Coordinates of C-alpha atoms in Angstrom, one line a residue:
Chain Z
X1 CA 0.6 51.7 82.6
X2 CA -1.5 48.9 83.1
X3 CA -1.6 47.9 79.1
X4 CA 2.1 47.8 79.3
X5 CA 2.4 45.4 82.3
X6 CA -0.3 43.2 80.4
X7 CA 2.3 43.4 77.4
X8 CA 4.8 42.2 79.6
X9 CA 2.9 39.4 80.9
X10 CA 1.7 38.3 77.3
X11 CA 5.5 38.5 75.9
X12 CA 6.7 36.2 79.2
X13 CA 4.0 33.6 78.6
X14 CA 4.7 33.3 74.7
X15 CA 8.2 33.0 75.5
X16 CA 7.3 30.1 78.2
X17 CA 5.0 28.3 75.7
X18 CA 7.5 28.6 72.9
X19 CA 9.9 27.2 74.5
X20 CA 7.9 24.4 76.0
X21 CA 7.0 23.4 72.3
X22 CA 10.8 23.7 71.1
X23 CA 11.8 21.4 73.9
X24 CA 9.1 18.9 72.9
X25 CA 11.5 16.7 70.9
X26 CA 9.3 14.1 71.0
X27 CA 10.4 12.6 74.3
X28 CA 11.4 8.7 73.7
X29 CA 10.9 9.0 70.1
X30 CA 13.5 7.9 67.8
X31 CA 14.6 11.1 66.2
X32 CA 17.2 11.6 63.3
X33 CA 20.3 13.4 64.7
X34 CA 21.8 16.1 63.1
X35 CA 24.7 14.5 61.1
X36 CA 21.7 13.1 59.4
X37 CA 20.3 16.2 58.1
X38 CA 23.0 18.9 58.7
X39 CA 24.3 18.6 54.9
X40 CA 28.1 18.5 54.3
X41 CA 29.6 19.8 50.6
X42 CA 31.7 17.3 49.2
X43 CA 35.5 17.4 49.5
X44 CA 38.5 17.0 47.2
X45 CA 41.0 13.9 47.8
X46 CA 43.7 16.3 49.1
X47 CA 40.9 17.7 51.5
X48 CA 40.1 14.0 53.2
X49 CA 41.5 12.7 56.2
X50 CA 41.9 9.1 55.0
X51 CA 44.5 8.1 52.2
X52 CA 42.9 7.8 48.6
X53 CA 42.7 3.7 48.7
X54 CA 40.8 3.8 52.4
X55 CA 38.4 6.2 50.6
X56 CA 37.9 3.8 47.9
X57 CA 37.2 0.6 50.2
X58 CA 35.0 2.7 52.2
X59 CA 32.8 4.0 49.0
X60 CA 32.7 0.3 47.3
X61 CA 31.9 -1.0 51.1
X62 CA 28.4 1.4 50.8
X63 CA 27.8 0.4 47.8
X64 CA 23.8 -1.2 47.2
X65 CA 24.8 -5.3 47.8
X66 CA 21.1 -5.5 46.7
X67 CA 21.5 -4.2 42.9
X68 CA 18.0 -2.7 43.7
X69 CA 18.8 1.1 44.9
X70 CA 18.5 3.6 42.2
X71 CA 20.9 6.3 42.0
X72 CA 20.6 9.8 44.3
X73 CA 19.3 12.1 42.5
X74 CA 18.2 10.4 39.4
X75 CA 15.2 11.0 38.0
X76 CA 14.1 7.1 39.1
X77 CA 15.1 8.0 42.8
X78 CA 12.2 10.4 42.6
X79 CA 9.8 7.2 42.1
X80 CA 11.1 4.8 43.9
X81 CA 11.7 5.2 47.7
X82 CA 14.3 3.0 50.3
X83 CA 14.1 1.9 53.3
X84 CA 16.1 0.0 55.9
X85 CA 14.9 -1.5 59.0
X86 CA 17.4 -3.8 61.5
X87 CA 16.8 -5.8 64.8
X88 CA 19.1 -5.5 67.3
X89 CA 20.4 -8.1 69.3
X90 CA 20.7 -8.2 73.2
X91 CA 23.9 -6.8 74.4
X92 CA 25.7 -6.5 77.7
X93 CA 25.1 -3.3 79.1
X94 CA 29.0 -2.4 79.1
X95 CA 30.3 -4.6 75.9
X96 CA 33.8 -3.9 76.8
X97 CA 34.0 -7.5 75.3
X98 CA 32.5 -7.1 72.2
X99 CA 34.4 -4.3 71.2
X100 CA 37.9 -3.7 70.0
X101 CA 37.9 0.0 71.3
X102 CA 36.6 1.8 74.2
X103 CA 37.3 5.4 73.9
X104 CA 35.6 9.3 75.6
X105 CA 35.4 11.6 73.4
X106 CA 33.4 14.6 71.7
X107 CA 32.2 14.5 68.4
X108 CA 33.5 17.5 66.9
X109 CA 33.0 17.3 63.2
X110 CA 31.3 15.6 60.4
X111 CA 31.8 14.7 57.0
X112 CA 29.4 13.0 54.1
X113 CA 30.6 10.8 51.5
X114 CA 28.9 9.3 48.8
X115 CA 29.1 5.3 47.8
X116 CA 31.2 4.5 44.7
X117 CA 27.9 3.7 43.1
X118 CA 26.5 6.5 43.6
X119 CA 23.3 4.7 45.4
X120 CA 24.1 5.9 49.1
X121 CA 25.4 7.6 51.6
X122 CA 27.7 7.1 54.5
X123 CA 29.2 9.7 57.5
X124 CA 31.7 10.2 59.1
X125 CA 31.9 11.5 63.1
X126 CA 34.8 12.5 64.0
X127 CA 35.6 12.1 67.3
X128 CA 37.9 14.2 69.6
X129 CA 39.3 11.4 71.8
X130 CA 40.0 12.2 75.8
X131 CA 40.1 8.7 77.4
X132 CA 41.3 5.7 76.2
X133 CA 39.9 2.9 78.0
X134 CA 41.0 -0.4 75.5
X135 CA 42.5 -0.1 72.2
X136 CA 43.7 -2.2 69.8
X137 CA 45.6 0.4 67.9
X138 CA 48.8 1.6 69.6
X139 CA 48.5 5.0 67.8
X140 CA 44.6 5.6 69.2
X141 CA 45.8 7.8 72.3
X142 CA 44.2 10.8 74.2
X143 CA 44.0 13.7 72.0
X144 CA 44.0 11.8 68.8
X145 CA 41.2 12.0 66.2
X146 CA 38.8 9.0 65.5
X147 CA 36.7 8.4 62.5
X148 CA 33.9 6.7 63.4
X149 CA 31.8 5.5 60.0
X150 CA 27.8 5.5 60.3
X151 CA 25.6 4.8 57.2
X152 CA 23.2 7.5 55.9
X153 CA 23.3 11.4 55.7
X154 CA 23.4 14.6 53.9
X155 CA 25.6 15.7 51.4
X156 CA 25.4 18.2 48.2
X157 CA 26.6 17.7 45.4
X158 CA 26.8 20.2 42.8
X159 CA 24.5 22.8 44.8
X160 CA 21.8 19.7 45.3
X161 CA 21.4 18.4 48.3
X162 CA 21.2 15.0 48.8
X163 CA 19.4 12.5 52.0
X164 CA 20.2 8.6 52.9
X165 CA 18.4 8.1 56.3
X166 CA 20.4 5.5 59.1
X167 CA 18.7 2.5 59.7
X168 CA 16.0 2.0 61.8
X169 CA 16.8 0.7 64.9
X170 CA 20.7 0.5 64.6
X171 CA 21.8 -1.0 67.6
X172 CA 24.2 1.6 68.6
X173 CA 21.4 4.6 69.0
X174 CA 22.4 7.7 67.3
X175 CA 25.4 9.5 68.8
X176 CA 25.1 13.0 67.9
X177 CA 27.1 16.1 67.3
X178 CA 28.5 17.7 70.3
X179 CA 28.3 15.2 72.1
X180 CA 30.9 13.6 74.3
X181 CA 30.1 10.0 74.6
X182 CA 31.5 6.7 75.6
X183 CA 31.7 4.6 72.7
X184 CA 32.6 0.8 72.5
X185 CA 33.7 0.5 68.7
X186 CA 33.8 -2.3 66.4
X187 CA 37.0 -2.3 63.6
X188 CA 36.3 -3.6 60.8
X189 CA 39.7 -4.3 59.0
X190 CA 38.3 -4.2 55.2
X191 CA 37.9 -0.3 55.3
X192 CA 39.9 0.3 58.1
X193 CA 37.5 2.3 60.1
X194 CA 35.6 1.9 63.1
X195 CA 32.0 1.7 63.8
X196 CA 29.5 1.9 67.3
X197 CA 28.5 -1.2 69.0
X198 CA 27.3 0.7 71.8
X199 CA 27.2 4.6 73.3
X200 CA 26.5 5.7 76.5
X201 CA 26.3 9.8 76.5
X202 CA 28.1 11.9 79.2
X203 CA 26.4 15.1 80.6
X204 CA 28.8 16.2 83.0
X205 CA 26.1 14.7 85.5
X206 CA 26.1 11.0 85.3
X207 CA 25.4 8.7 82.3
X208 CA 22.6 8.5 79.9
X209 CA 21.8 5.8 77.9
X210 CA 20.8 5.9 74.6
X211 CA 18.9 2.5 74.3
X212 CA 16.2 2.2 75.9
X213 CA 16.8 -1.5 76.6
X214 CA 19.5 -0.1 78.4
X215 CA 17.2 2.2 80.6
X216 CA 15.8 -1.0 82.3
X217 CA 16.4 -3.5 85.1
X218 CA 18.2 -2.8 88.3
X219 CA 22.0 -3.1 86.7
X220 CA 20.8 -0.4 84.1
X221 CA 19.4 1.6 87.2
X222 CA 22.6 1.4 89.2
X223 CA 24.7 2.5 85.7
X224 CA 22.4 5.8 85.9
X225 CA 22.5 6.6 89.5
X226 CA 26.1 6.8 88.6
X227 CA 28.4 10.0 88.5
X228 CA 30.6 11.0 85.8
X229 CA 33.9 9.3 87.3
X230 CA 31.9 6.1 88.7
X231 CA 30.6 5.5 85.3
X232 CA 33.9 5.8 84.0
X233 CA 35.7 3.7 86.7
X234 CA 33.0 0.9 85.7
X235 CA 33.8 1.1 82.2
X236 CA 37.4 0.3 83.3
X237 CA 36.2 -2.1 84.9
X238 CA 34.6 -3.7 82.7
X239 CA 37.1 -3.5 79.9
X240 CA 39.8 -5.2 82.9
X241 CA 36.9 -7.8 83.3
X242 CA 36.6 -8.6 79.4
X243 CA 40.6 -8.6 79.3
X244 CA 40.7 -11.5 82.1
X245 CA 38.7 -13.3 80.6
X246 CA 40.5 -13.7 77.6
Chain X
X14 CA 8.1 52.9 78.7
X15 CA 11.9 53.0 77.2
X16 CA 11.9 49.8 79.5
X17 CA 9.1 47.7 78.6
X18 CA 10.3 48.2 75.1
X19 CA 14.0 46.8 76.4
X20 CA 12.2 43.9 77.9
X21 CA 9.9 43.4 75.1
X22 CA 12.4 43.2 72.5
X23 CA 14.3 40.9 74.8
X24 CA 11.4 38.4 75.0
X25 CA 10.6 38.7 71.6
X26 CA 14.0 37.5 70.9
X27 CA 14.1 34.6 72.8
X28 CA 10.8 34.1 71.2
X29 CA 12.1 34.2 68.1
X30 CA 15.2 32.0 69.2
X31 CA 12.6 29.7 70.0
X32 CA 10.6 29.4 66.9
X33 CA 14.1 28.9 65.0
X34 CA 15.0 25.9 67.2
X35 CA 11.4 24.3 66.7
X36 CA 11.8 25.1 63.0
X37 CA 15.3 23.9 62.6
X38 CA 14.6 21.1 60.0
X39 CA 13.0 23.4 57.6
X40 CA 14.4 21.3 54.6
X41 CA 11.4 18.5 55.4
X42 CA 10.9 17.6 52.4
X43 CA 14.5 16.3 52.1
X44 CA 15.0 15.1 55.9
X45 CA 11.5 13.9 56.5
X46 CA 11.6 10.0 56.3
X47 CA 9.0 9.1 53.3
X48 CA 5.5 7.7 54.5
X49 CA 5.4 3.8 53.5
X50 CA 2.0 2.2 54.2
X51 CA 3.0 -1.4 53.7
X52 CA 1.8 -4.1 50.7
X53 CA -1.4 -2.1 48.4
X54 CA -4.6 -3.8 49.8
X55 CA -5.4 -7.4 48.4
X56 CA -1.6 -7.5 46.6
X57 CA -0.4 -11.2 45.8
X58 CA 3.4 -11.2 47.4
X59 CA 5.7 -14.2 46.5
X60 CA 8.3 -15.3 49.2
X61 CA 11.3 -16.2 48.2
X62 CA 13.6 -18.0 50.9
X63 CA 17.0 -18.9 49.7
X64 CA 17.3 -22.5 49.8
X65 CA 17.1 -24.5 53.5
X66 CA 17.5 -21.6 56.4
X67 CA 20.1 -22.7 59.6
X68 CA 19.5 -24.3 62.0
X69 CA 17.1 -27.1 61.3
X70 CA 16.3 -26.7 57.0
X71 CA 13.1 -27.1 56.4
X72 CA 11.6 -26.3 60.0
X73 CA 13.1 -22.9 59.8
X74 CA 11.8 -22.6 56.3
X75 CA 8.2 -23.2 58.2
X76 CA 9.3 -20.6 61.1
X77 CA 10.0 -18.3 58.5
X78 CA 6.3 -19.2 57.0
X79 CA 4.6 -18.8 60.0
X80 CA 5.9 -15.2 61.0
X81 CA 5.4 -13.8 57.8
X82 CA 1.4 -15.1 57.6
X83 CA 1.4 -14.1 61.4
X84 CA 2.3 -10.7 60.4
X85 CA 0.7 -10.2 57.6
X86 CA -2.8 -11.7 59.2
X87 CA -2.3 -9.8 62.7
X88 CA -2.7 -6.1 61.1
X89 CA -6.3 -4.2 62.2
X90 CA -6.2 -2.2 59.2
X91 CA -7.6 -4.6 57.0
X92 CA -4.8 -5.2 54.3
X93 CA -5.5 -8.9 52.7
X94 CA -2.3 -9.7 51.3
X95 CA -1.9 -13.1 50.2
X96 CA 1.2 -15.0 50.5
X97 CA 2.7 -18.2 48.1
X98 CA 6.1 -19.3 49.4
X99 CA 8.9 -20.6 47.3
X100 CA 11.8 -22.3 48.3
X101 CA 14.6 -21.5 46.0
X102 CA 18.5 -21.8 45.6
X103 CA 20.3 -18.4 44.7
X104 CA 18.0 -15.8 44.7
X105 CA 16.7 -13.4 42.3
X106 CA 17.8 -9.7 42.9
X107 CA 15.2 -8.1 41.6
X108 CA 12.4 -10.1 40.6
X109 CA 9.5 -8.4 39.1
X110 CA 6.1 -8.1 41.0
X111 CA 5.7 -7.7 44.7
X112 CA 8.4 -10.0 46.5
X113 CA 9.9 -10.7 50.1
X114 CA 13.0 -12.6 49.6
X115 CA 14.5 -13.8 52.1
X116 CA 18.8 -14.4 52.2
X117 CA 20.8 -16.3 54.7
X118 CA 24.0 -13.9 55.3
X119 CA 25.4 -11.7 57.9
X120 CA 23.8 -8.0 57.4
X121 CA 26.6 -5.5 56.4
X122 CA 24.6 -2.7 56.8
X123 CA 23.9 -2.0 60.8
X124 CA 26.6 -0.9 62.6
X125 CA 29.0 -3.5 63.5
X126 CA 27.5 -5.0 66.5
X127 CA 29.2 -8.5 66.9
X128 CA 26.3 -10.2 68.9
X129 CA 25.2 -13.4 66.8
X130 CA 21.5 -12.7 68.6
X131 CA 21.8 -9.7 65.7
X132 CA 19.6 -11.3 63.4
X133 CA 18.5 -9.5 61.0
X134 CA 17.8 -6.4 58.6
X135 CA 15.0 -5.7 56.0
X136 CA 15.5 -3.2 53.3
X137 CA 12.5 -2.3 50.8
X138 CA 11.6 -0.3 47.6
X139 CA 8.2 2.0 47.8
X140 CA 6.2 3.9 45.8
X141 CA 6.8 7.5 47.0
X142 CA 3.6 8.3 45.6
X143 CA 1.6 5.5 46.9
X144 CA 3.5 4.7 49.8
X145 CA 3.1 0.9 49.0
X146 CA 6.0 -1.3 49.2
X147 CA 7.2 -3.0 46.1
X148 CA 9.5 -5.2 46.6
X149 CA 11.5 -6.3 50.2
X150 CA 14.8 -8.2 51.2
X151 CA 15.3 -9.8 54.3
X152 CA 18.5 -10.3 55.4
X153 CA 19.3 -13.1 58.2
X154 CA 22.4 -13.6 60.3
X155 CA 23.6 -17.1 59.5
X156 CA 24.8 -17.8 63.1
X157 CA 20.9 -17.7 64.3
X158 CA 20.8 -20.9 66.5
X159 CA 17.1 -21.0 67.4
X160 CA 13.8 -21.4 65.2
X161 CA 12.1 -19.5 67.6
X162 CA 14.4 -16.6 67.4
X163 CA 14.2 -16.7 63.3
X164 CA 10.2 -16.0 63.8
X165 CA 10.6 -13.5 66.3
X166 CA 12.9 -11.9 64.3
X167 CA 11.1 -12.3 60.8
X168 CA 7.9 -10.9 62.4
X169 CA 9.5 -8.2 63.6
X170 CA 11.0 -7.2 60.1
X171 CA 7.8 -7.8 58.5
X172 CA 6.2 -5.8 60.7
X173 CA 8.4 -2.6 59.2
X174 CA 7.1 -3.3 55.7
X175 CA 3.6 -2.6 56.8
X176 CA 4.6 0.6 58.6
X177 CA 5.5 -0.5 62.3
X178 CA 8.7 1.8 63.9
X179 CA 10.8 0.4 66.4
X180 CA 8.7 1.4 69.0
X181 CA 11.3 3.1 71.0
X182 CA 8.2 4.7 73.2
X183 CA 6.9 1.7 74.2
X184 CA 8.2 2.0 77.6
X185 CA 8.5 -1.2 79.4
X186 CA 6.2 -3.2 77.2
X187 CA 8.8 -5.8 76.5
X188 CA 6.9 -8.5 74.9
X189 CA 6.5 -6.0 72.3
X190 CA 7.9 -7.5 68.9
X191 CA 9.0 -4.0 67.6
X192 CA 10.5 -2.8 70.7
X193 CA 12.4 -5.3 72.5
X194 CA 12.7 -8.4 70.2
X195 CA 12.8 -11.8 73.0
X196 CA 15.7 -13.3 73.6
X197 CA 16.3 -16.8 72.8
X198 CA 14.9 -18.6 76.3
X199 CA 11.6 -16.5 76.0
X200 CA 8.6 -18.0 74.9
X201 CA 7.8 -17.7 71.2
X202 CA 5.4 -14.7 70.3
X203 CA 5.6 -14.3 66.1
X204 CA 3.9 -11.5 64.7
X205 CA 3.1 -8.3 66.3
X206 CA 0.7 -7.6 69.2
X207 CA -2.1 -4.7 69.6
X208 CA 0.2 -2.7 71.7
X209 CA 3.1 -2.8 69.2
X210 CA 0.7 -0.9 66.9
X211 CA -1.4 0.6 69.6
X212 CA 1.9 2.4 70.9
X213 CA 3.5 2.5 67.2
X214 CA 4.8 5.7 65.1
X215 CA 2.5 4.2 62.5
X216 CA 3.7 4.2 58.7
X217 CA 7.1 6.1 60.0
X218 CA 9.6 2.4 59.8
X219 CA 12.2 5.0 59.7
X220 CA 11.8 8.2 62.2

């Protein structure tokens, strides 16, 4: 009787302790999210959601501008590695401003695509959209789908799986998968797609900030003391605030 | 007994369910950002900087000077990497040798944050085997309005070809160059600091 409480006991506390070491995650750390490594199969034309010539703007638009990049895959990749490392510049907690779309919404699916030179890889996040807060597209509306383009991630290709990592320190933090978020997006016109200035994340309990220059200073405090709907209210706010000023 | 079996296979489950989520990126040797570990000891690198940077020519030709030899001079590890600087007009792609070279245009790559204070993006080839960087390319945003700024800035991009992260666990330590790069009204500090390596994900620029 008594070796089977001890069992108990011992089974409780591994359980504990594994899970304490699964949660780890490297608090504050930088980590890769998972539409980085959670590889996608490529699809056909009639399978994507943009028409053929967006797809082809998009694919020369990742191409290498460098000339330097060897191809994924090749036996030269193997040799030589890649890296990308960018410095952020200071931006307004809420850049309702400096965006051309504020939008809530969950991140519901991904997709990989490779560049037209066959040097990189770009994703796309698509976004389940339940608040529209600015637009510059009529069509954008609650319930509507939005592709939001990020550079790097895994696809296979002809049962090889292939790995572009984002670049370090991309201003916009890494929005994940599953998430629900409030993004302020960037359109860029040439490839008709938009990307992330900024995200703040939604918990169903108040804010979280995903930068951690954004975690700082009493303005950042108050932003995070917030509930859900306060947050949201001051992202209306801020967007009416950007729109007066106009 | 038919109980603690219940409860033990219970446990063991979530045990299990544990160990899965801990183990989740099992394909590391694909997802696992590659170890780079900087310039080889004692390698010669040639600057190249495209012509007369914004916003004062040659001054900001200097700045540019100063952060790299800041950088490179500022690391405990003991790398002597020597530096001769080049001013040149166009650019080579892909020059042999070990190179830095440095272009004046707006980086395409980052998401598209339209703050001008977004100044800049470095991109590098390694050896996978060695680790060692071959050859770099800095990128700067041509709407940089301060000198000081351009150093900040350069030093901080250096800084990822010898290994530095972004420091995103360096708390509040905001003179750190790798964490929180100064804004323009700050007081000039080129090159990193002992906490940006103290606190640093060393040799992982990319995690």
């Amino acid at each position: 009787m008594r070796s089977a409480s001890f069992v108990r006991v011992l089974l409780v506390a591994c359980s504990f302790i594994c899970c304490a070491v699964a949660q780890q995650d490297s608090a504050g750390k930088q980590t890769l999210p998972k539409w980085n490594s959670v590889a996608t199969t490529q699809i056909s034309p009639a399978q994507d959601v943009a028409p053929e010539s967006v797809r082809t703007a998009r694919s020369i638009n990742a191409n290498d501008r460098l000339g330097v990049k060897p191809q994924l895959g090749s036996s030269e990749a193997a040799k030589v590695g890649f890296g990308s490392s960018g410095t952020m510049g200071e931006l307004p907690l809420l850049p309702a401003g400096k965006s051309d779309a504020v939008v809530a919404g969950t991140i519901n699916r991904h997709q990989a695509f490779m560049s037209q030179d066959g040097t990189n890889i770009y994703t796309e996040l698509y976004v389940n959209v339940d608040q529209v807060f600015k637009t510059n597209n009529p069509s954008l509306q609650s319930g509507e789908t939005l592709t939001v383009l990020n550079d790097g991630g895994s696809l296979v290709v002809h049962g090889r799986k292939l790995h572009v990592n984002p670049v370090s320190g991309d201003p916009s933090g890494f929005v994940d998968l599953g998430g629900r978020y409030v993004f302020f997006l960037r359109y860029q016109p040439n490839i008709d797609a938009y990307r992330v200035v900024k995200a703040w994340r939604l918990t169903g309990n108040g804010p979280q900030a995903l930068q951690p220059s954004d975690k700082q200073g009493p303005e950042a405090e108050l932003l995070l003391s917030m509930s859900e709907s306060q947050f949201l209210n001051e992202v209306q706010q801020a967007v009416n605030d950007a729109n007066q000023k106009r | 007994m038919v109980r603690t079996v219940i409860v033990g296979a219970i446990v063991l489950s979530v045990v299990a369910f544990c160990i899965a989520q801990q183990y989740i990126p099992s394909n590391a040797s694909d997802n696992t950002p590659p170890i780079v570990t900087g310039w080889a000891n004692t390698t010669t690198v040639t600057v190249w900087i495209n012509g007369n940077q914004y916003p004062a020519g040659s001054a900001s030709n200097l700045a540019i000077q100063n952060s790299i030899s800041n950088a490179g001079s500022q690391y405990f590890w003991n790398t002597a990497t020597y530096y001769t600087f080049n001013t040149i007009s166009g650019f080579p792609v892909n020059p042999p040798g070990n190179n830095i070279v440095v272009m004046q245009q707006i980086p395409g790559t980052m998401s598209g944050n339209p703050d001008p204070n977004k100044v800049g993006l470095t991109s590098y080839t390694f050896d996978t085997s060695t680790g060692n960087v071959l050859n770099a390319w800095m990128e700067l945003n041509p709407n940089i309005a301060d000198s000081g700024a351009l150093e900040t800035d350069t030093g901080h991009e250096v800084s990822h070809l010898y290994g530095l992260g972004d420091c995103w666990t360096c708390g509040n330590l905001n003179n750190s160059i790798m964490y929180n790069p100064l804004p323009w009204s700050s007081p000039v500090s080129y090159g990193p600091t002992a906490n940006d390596v103290y606190y640093n994900d060393l040799y992982r620029p990319n995690e």
